[in-house]
CSV table of C-alpha atoms and ligand atoms in Angstrom, one decimal:
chain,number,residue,atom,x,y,z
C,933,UNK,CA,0.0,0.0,0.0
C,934,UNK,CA,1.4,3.3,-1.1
C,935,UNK,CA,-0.2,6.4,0.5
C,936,UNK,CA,0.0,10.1,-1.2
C,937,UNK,CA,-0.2,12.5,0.6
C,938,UNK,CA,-1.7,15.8,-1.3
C,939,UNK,CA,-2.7,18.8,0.2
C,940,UNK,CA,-6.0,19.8,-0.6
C,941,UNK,CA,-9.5,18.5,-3.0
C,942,UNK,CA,-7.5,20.2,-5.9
C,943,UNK,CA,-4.1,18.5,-5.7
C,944,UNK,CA,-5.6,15.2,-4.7
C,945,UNK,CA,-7.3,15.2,-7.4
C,946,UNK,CA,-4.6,16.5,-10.0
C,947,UNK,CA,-2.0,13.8,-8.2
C,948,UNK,CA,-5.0,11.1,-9.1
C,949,UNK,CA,-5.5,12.4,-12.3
C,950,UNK,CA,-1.2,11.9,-13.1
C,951,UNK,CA,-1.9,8.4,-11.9
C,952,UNK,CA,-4.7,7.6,-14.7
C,953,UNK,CA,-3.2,9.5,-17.4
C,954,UNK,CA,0.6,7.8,-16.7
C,955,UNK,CA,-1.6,4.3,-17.5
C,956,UNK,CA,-3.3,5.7,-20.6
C,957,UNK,CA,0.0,7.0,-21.9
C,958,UNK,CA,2.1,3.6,-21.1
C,959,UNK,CA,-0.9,1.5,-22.4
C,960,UNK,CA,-3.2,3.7,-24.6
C,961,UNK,CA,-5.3,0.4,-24.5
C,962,UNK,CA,-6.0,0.2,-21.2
C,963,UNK,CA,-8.7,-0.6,-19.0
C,964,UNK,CA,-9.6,1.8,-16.5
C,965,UNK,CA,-12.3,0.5,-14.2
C,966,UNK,CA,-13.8,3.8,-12.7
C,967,UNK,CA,-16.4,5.0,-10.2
C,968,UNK,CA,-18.6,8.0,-9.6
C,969,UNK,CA,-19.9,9.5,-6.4
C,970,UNK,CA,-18.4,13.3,-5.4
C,971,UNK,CA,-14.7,12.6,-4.9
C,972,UNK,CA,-13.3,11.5,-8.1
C,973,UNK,CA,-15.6,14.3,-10.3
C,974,UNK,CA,-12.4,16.9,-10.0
C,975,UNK,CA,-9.8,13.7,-11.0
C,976,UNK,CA,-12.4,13.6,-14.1
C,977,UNK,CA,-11.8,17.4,-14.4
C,978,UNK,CA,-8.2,17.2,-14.7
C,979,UNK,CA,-8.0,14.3,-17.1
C,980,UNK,CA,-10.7,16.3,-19.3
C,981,UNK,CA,-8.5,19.6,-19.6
C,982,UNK,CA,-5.2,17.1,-20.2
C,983,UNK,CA,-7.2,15.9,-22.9
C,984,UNK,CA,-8.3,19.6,-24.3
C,985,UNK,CA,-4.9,20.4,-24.1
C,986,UNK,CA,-3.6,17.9,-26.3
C,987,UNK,CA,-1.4,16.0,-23.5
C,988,UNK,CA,-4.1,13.0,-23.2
C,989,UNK,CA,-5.7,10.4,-25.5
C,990,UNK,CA,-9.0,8.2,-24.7
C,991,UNK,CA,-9.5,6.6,-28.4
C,992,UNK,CA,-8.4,3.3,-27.3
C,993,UNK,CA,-9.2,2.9,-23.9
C,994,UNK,CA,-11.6,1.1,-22.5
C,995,UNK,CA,-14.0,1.1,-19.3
C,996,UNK,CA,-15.8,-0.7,-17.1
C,997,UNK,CA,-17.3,1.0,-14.0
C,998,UNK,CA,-17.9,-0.2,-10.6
C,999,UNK,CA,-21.5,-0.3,-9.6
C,1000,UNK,CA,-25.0,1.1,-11.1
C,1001,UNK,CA,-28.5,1.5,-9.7
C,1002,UNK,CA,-30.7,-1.2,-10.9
C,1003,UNK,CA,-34.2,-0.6,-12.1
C,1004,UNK,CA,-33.4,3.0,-13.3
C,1005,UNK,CA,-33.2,4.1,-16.9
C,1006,UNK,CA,-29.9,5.1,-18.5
C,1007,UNK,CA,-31.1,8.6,-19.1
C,1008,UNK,CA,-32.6,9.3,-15.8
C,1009,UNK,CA,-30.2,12.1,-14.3
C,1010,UNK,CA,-29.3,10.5,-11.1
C,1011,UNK,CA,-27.9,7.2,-13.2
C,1012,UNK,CA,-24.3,6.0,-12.7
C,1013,UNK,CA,-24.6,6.3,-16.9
C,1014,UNK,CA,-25.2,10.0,-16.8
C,1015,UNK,CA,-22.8,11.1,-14.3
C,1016,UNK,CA,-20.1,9.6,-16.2
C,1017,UNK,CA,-21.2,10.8,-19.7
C,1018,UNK,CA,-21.7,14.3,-17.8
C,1019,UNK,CA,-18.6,14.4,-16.0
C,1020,UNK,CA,-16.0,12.5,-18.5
C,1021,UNK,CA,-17.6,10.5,-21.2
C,1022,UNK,CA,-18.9,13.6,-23.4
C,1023,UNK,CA,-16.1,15.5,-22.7
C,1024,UNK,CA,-13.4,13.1,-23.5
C,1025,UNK,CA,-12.4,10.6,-27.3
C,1026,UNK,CA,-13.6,7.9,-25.8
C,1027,UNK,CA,-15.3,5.3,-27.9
C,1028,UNK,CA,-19.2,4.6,-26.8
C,1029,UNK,CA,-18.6,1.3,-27.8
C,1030,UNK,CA,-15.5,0.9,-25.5
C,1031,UNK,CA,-17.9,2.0,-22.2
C,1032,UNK,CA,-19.5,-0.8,-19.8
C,1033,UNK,CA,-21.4,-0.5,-16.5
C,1034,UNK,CA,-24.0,-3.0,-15.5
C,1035,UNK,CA,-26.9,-2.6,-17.6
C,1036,UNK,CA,-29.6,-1.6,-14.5
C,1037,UNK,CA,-32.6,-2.1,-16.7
C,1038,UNK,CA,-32.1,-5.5,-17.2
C,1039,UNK,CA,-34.1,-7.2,-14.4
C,1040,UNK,CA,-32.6,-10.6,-14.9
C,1041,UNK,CA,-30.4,-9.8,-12.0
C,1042,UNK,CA,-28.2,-13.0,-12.6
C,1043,UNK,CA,-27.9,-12.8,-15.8
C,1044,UNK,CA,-26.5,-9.2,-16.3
C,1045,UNK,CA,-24.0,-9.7,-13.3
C,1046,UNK,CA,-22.8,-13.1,-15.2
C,1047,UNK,CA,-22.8,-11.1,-18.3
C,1048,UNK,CA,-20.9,-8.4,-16.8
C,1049,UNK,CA,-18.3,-10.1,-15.4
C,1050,UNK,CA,-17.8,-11.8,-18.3
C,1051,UNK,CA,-17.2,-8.5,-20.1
C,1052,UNK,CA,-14.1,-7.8,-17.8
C,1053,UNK,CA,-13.1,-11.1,-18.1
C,1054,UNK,CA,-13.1,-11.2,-22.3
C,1055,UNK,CA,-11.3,-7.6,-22.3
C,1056,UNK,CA,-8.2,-9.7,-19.7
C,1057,UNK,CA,-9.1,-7.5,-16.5
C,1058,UNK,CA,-9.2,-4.1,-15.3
C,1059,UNK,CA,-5.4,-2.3,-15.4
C,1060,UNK,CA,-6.2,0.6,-13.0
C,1061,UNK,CA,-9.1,0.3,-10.8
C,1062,UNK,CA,-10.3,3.6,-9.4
C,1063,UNK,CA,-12.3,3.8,-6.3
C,1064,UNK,CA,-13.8,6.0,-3.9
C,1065,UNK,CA,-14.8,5.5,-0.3
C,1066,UNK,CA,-18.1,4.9,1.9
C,1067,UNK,CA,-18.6,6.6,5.6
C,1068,UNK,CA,-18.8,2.8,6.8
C,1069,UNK,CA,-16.1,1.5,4.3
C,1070,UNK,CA,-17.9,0.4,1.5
C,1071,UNK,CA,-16.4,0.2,-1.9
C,1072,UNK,CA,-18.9,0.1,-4.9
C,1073,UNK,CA,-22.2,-0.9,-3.1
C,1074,UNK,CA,-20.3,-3.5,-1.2
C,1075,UNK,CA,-21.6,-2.6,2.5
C,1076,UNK,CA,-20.1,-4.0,5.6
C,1077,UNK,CA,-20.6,-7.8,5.7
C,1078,UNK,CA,-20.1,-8.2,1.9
C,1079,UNK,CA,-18.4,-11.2,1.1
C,1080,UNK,CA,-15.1,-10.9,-0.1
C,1081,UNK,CA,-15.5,-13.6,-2.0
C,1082,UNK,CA,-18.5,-12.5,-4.9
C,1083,UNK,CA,-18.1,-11.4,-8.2
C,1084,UNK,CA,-20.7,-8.5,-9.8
C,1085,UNK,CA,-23.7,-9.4,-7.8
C,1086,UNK,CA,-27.3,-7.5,-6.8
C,1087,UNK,CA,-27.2,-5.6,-4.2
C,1088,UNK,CA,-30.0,-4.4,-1.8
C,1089,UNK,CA,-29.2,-0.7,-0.9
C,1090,UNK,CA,-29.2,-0.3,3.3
C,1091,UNK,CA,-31.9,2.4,4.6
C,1092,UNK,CA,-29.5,5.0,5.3
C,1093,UNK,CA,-27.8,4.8,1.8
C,1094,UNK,CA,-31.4,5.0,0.7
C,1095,UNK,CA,-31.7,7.9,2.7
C,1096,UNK,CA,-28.2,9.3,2.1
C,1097,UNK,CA,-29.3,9.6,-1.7
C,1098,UNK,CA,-32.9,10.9,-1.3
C,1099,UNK,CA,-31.0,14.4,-1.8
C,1100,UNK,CA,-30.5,13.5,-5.4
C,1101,UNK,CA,-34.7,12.0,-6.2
C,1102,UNK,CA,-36.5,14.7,-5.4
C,1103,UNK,CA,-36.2,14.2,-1.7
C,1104,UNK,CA,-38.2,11.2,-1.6
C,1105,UNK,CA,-37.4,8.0,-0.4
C,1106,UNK,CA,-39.7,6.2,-2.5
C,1107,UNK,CA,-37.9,7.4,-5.8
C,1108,UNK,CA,-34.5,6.6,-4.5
C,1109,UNK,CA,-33.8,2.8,-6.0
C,1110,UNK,CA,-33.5,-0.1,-3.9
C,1111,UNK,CA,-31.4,-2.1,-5.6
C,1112,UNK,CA,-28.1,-1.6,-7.7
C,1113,UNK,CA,-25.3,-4.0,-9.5
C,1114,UNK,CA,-22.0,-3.8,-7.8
C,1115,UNK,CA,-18.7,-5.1,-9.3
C,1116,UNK,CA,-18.0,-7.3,-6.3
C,1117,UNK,CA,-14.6,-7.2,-4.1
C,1118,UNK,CA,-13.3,-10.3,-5.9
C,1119,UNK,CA,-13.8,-8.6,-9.0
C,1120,UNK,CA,-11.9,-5.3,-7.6
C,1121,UNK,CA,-8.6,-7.3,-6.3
C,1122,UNK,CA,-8.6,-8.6,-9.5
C,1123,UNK,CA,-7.6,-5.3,-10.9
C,1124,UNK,CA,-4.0,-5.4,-11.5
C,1125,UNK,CA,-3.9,-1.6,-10.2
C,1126,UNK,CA,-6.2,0.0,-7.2
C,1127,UNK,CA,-6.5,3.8,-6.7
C,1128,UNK,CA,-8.4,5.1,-4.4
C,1129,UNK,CA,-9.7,8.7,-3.5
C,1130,UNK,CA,-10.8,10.4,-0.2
C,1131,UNK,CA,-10.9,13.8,1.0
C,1132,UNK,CA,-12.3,15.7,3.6
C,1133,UNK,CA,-12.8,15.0,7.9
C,1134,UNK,CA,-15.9,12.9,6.9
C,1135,UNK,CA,-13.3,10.3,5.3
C,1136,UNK,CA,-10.9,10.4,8.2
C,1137,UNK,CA,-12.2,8.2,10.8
C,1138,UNK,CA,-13.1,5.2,7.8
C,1139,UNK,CA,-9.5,5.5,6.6
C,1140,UNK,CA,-7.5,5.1,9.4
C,1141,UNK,CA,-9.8,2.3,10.3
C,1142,UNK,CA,-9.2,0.9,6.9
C,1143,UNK,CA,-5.8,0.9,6.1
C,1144,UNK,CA,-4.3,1.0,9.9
C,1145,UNK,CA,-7.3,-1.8,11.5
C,1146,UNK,CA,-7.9,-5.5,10.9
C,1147,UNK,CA,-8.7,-6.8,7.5
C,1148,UNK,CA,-12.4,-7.3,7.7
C,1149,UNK,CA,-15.4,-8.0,5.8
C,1150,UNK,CA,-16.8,-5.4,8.7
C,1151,UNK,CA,-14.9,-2.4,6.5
C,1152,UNK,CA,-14.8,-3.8,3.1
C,1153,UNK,CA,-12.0,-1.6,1.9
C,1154,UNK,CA,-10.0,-3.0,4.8
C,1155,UNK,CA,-9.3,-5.8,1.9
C,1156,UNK,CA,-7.1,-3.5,0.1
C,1157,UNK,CA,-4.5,-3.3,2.5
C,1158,UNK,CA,-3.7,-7.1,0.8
C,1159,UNK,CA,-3.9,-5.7,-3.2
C,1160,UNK,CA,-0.4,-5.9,-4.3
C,1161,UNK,CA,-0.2,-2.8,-6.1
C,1162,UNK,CA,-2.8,-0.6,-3.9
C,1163,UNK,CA,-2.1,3.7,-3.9
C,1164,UNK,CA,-4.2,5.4,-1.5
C,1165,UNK,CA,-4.3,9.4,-2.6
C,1166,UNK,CA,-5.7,11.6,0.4
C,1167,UNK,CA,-5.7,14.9,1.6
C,1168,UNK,CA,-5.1,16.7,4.6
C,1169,UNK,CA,-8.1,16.5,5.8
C,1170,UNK,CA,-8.8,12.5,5.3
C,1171,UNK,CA,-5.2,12.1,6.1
C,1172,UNK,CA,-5.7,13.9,9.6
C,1173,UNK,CA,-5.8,10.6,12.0
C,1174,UNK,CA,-3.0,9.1,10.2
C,1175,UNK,CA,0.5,9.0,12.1
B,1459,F6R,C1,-19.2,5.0,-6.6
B,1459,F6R,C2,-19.2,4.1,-5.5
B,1459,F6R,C3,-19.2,4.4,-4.1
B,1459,F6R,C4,-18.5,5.7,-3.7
B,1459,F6R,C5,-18.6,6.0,-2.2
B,1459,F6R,C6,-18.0,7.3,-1.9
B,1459,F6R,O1,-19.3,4.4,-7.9
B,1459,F6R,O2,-19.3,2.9,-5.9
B,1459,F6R,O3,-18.7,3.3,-3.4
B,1459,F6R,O4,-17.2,5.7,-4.1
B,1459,F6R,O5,-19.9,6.0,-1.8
B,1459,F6R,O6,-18.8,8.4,-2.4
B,1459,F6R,P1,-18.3,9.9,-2.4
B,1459,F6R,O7,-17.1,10.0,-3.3
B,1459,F6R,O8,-19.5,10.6,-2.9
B,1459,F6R,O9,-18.0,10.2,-1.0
Protein backbone atom coordinates (compact mmCIF):
# COMPACT_ATOMS: atom_id res chain seq x y z
CA UNK A 1 0.00 0.00 0.00
CA UNK A 2 1.44 3.33 -1.12
CA UNK A 3 -0.25 6.42 0.48
CA UNK A 4 0.04 10.10 -1.24
CA UNK A 5 -0.18 12.49 0.57
CA UNK A 6 -1.66 15.79 -1.28
CA UNK A 7 -2.70 18.75 0.24
CA UNK A 8 -6.02 19.81 -0.63
CA UNK A 9 -9.45 18.54 -2.95
CA UNK A 10 -7.46 20.23 -5.86
CA UNK A 11 -4.10 18.46 -5.68
CA UNK A 12 -5.57 15.19 -4.74
CA UNK A 13 -7.34 15.22 -7.45
CA UNK A 14 -4.55 16.50 -9.99
CA UNK A 15 -2.02 13.79 -8.19
CA UNK A 16 -5.01 11.05 -9.06
CA UNK A 17 -5.48 12.43 -12.33
CA UNK A 18 -1.21 11.87 -13.13
CA UNK A 19 -1.87 8.44 -11.88
CA UNK A 20 -4.71 7.57 -14.66
CA UNK A 21 -3.17 9.47 -17.43
CA UNK A 22 0.63 7.76 -16.74
CA UNK A 23 -1.64 4.32 -17.50
CA UNK A 24 -3.34 5.67 -20.59
CA UNK A 25 0.05 6.97 -21.94
CA UNK A 26 2.06 3.59 -21.11
CA UNK A 27 -0.94 1.48 -22.37
CA UNK A 28 -3.22 3.73 -24.58
CA UNK A 29 -5.29 0.41 -24.54
CA UNK A 30 -5.97 0.24 -21.23
CA UNK A 31 -8.74 -0.62 -18.95
CA UNK A 32 -9.62 1.80 -16.54
CA UNK A 33 -12.27 0.47 -14.17
CA UNK A 34 -13.80 3.83 -12.73
CA UNK A 35 -16.38 5.00 -10.21
CA UNK A 36 -18.64 7.98 -9.64
CA UNK A 37 -19.86 9.54 -6.40
CA UNK A 38 -18.42 13.31 -5.37
CA UNK A 39 -14.69 12.60 -4.95
CA UNK A 40 -13.35 11.53 -8.09
CA UNK A 41 -15.61 14.30 -10.32
CA UNK A 42 -12.40 16.92 -10.03
CA UNK A 43 -9.83 13.68 -11.04
CA UNK A 44 -12.39 13.55 -14.13
CA UNK A 45 -11.82 17.42 -14.35
CA UNK A 46 -8.22 17.22 -14.68
CA UNK A 47 -7.99 14.27 -17.14
CA UNK A 48 -10.72 16.29 -19.30
CA UNK A 49 -8.47 19.61 -19.60
CA UNK A 50 -5.20 17.12 -20.17
CA UNK A 51 -7.21 15.93 -22.89
CA UNK A 52 -8.27 19.64 -24.27
CA UNK A 53 -4.85 20.35 -24.08
CA UNK A 54 -3.65 17.93 -26.31
CA UNK A 55 -1.39 16.01 -23.52
CA UNK A 56 -4.07 13.05 -23.18
CA UNK A 57 -5.67 10.41 -25.51
CA UNK A 58 -8.97 8.18 -24.73
CA UNK A 59 -9.49 6.58 -28.41
CA UNK A 60 -8.35 3.29 -27.32
CA UNK A 61 -9.15 2.92 -23.92
CA UNK A 62 -11.62 1.15 -22.46
CA UNK A 63 -13.97 1.13 -19.28
CA UNK A 64 -15.79 -0.68 -17.11
CA UNK A 65 -17.26 1.02 -13.99
CA UNK A 66 -17.85 -0.16 -10.59
CA UNK A 67 -21.49 -0.32 -9.61
CA UNK A 68 -25.01 1.10 -11.15
CA UNK A 69 -28.53 1.47 -9.73
CA UNK A 70 -30.70 -1.23 -10.88
CA UNK A 71 -34.22 -0.58 -12.14
CA UNK A 72 -33.39 3.04 -13.34
CA UNK A 73 -33.23 4.15 -16.87
CA UNK A 74 -29.94 5.12 -18.48
CA UNK A 75 -31.15 8.58 -19.14
CA UNK A 76 -32.57 9.29 -15.80
CA UNK A 77 -30.15 12.10 -14.32
CA UNK A 78 -29.28 10.46 -11.08
CA UNK A 79 -27.93 7.19 -13.22
CA UNK A 80 -24.30 6.03 -12.68
CA UNK A 81 -24.56 6.27 -16.91
CA UNK A 82 -25.24 9.97 -16.76
CA UNK A 83 -22.77 11.07 -14.28
CA UNK A 84 -20.06 9.60 -16.20
CA UNK A 85 -21.23 10.75 -19.65
CA UNK A 86 -21.73 14.30 -17.81
CA UNK A 87 -18.57 14.39 -15.96
CA UNK A 88 -15.98 12.47 -18.45
CA UNK A 89 -17.57 10.52 -21.24
CA UNK A 90 -18.91 13.55 -23.43
CA UNK A 91 -16.09 15.47 -22.68
CA UNK A 92 -13.39 13.09 -23.52
CA UNK A 93 -12.41 10.56 -27.32
CA UNK A 94 -13.64 7.89 -25.76
CA UNK A 95 -15.32 5.27 -27.88
CA UNK A 96 -19.16 4.63 -26.81
CA UNK A 97 -18.57 1.27 -27.82
CA UNK A 98 -15.53 0.93 -25.53
CA UNK A 99 -17.91 2.04 -22.21
CA UNK A 100 -19.47 -0.76 -19.85
CA UNK A 101 -21.40 -0.49 -16.49
CA UNK A 102 -24.05 -2.96 -15.45
CA UNK A 103 -26.92 -2.63 -17.61
CA UNK A 104 -29.56 -1.61 -14.51
CA UNK A 105 -32.62 -2.09 -16.74
CA UNK A 106 -32.11 -5.52 -17.23
CA UNK A 107 -34.13 -7.24 -14.42
CA UNK A 108 -32.59 -10.62 -14.92
CA UNK A 109 -30.37 -9.75 -11.97
CA UNK A 110 -28.21 -12.97 -12.59
CA UNK A 111 -27.89 -12.79 -15.80
CA UNK A 112 -26.54 -9.17 -16.26
CA UNK A 113 -24.01 -9.68 -13.32
CA UNK A 114 -22.81 -13.09 -15.22
CA UNK A 115 -22.84 -11.07 -18.27
CA UNK A 116 -20.94 -8.37 -16.82
CA UNK A 117 -18.30 -10.13 -15.44
CA UNK A 118 -17.82 -11.78 -18.34
CA UNK A 119 -17.21 -8.48 -20.10
CA UNK A 120 -14.09 -7.85 -17.76
CA UNK A 121 -13.11 -11.05 -18.15
CA UNK A 122 -13.11 -11.25 -22.27
CA UNK A 123 -11.34 -7.56 -22.25
CA UNK A 124 -8.17 -9.66 -19.75
CA UNK A 125 -9.12 -7.45 -16.50
CA UNK A 126 -9.20 -4.08 -15.26
CA UNK A 127 -5.39 -2.31 -15.41
CA UNK A 128 -6.19 0.60 -13.00
CA UNK A 129 -9.09 0.26 -10.84
CA UNK A 130 -10.27 3.65 -9.37
CA UNK A 131 -12.34 3.85 -6.29
CA UNK A 132 -13.84 6.03 -3.87
CA UNK A 133 -14.83 5.51 -0.32
CA UNK A 134 -18.08 4.92 1.89
CA UNK A 135 -18.56 6.57 5.63
CA UNK A 136 -18.84 2.82 6.79
CA UNK A 137 -16.07 1.46 4.31
CA UNK A 138 -17.94 0.36 1.45
CA UNK A 139 -16.36 0.25 -1.89
CA UNK A 140 -18.91 0.08 -4.90
CA UNK A 141 -22.20 -0.88 -3.11
CA UNK A 142 -20.33 -3.53 -1.16
CA UNK A 143 -21.65 -2.64 2.47
CA UNK A 144 -20.06 -4.02 5.62
CA UNK A 145 -20.63 -7.78 5.66
CA UNK A 146 -20.14 -8.23 1.87
CA UNK A 147 -18.39 -11.19 1.09
CA UNK A 148 -15.07 -10.88 -0.11
CA UNK A 149 -15.49 -13.61 -2.04
CA UNK A 150 -18.46 -12.46 -4.88
CA UNK A 151 -18.10 -11.39 -8.24
CA UNK A 152 -20.66 -8.50 -9.75
CA UNK A 153 -23.66 -9.38 -7.81
CA UNK A 154 -27.31 -7.52 -6.79
CA UNK A 155 -27.21 -5.63 -4.15
CA UNK A 156 -30.00 -4.40 -1.84
CA UNK A 157 -29.17 -0.67 -0.89
CA UNK A 158 -29.17 -0.28 3.27
CA UNK A 159 -31.86 2.41 4.61
CA UNK A 160 -29.47 4.99 5.30
CA UNK A 161 -27.75 4.81 1.75
CA UNK A 162 -31.45 4.96 0.68
CA UNK A 163 -31.68 7.95 2.67
CA UNK A 164 -28.24 9.34 2.05
CA UNK A 165 -29.30 9.56 -1.74
CA UNK A 166 -32.87 10.85 -1.31
CA UNK A 167 -31.04 14.40 -1.80
CA UNK A 168 -30.48 13.47 -5.40
CA UNK A 169 -34.66 12.01 -6.20
CA UNK A 170 -36.50 14.66 -5.38
CA UNK A 171 -36.16 14.18 -1.71
CA UNK A 172 -38.25 11.18 -1.63
CA UNK A 173 -37.44 7.97 -0.40
CA UNK A 174 -39.73 6.16 -2.54
CA UNK A 175 -37.87 7.37 -5.78
CA UNK A 176 -34.48 6.60 -4.45
CA UNK A 177 -33.84 2.80 -5.98
CA UNK A 178 -33.53 -0.13 -3.85
CA UNK A 179 -31.42 -2.10 -5.62
CA UNK A 180 -28.12 -1.57 -7.67
CA UNK A 181 -25.31 -4.03 -9.52
CA UNK A 182 -21.99 -3.81 -7.81
CA UNK A 183 -18.66 -5.14 -9.34
CA UNK A 184 -17.98 -7.26 -6.35
CA UNK A 185 -14.56 -7.19 -4.12
CA UNK A 186 -13.30 -10.33 -5.86
CA UNK A 187 -13.78 -8.62 -8.98
CA UNK A 188 -11.93 -5.25 -7.57
CA UNK A 189 -8.63 -7.26 -6.28
CA UNK A 190 -8.61 -8.57 -9.52
CA UNK A 191 -7.58 -5.35 -10.93
CA UNK A 192 -4.05 -5.43 -11.51
CA UNK A 193 -3.88 -1.64 -10.17
CA UNK A 194 -6.15 0.03 -7.24
CA UNK A 195 -6.55 3.83 -6.70
CA UNK A 196 -8.42 5.09 -4.37
CA UNK A 197 -9.65 8.73 -3.53
CA UNK A 198 -10.77 10.36 -0.23
CA UNK A 199 -10.93 13.76 1.05
CA UNK A 200 -12.27 15.72 3.60
CA UNK A 201 -12.79 15.04 7.92
CA UNK A 202 -15.92 12.93 6.94
CA UNK A 203 -13.35 10.31 5.34
CA UNK A 204 -10.85 10.41 8.19
CA UNK A 205 -12.23 8.19 10.84
CA UNK A 206 -13.12 5.23 7.82
CA UNK A 207 -9.50 5.55 6.55
CA UNK A 208 -7.51 5.13 9.42
CA UNK A 209 -9.84 2.35 10.28
CA UNK A 210 -9.24 0.88 6.92
CA UNK A 211 -5.78 0.85 6.08
CA UNK A 212 -4.26 0.97 9.85
CA UNK A 213 -7.33 -1.81 11.51
CA UNK A 214 -7.86 -5.50 10.94
CA UNK A 215 -8.71 -6.76 7.50
CA UNK A 216 -12.36 -7.35 7.68
CA UNK A 217 -15.38 -7.97 5.83
CA UNK A 218 -16.83 -5.39 8.73
CA UNK A 219 -14.94 -2.45 6.54
CA UNK A 220 -14.80 -3.76 3.10
CA UNK A 221 -11.99 -1.58 1.87
CA UNK A 222 -9.98 -2.96 4.84
CA UNK A 223 -9.32 -5.80 1.88
CA UNK A 224 -7.07 -3.51 0.15
CA UNK A 225 -4.54 -3.33 2.49
CA UNK A 226 -3.73 -7.09 0.81
CA UNK A 227 -3.94 -5.70 -3.17
CA UNK A 228 -0.36 -5.86 -4.33
CA UNK A 229 -0.16 -2.84 -6.10
CA UNK A 230 -2.76 -0.57 -3.93
CA UNK A 231 -2.07 3.69 -3.88
CA UNK A 232 -4.24 5.40 -1.50
CA UNK A 233 -4.29 9.45 -2.58
CA UNK A 234 -5.69 11.58 0.40
CA UNK A 235 -5.74 14.91 1.56
CA UNK A 236 -5.08 16.66 4.55
CA UNK A 237 -8.11 16.55 5.83
CA UNK A 238 -8.80 12.50 5.29
CA UNK A 239 -5.23 12.06 6.14
CA UNK A 240 -5.74 13.85 9.56
CA UNK A 241 -5.77 10.56 11.97
CA UNK A 242 -2.96 9.05 10.18
CA UNK A 243 0.47 8.99 12.08
C1 LIG B 1 -19.24 5.01 -6.61
C2 LIG B 1 -19.24 4.06 -5.53
C3 LIG B 1 -19.23 4.43 -4.07
C4 LIG B 1 -18.52 5.73 -3.72
C5 LIG B 1 -18.59 6.01 -2.23
C6 LIG B 1 -17.98 7.35 -1.85
O1 LIG B 1 -19.29 4.37 -7.88
O2 LIG B 1 -19.28 2.94 -5.85
O3 LIG B 1 -18.65 3.35 -3.37
O4 LIG B 1 -17.18 5.66 -4.12
O5 LIG B 1 -19.93 5.99 -1.80
O6 LIG B 1 -18.77 8.36 -2.39
P1 LIG B 1 -18.32 9.89 -2.37
O7 LIG B 1 -17.15 10.02 -3.30
O8 LIG B 1 -19.51 10.65 -2.88
O9 LIG B 1 -17.96 10.21 -0.96
Amino acid sequence: MKIIRATDYYDMSRKAANIISAQVIMKPNCVLGLATGGTPVGTYKQLVEWYNKGDLDFSEVTTVNLDEYRGLPREHPESYWSFMHKNLFDLVNIRPEAIHLPDGTNMDSAAECAHYDEIIRQLGGVDLQLLGIGHDGHIGFNEPGAAFELGTHCVSLTEETIEANKRFFDGDVNQVPKQAYTMGIKTIMQARKVLMVANGTGKADIVKKAFFGPVTPEVPASILQMHPDFTLVLDAEAAARLD
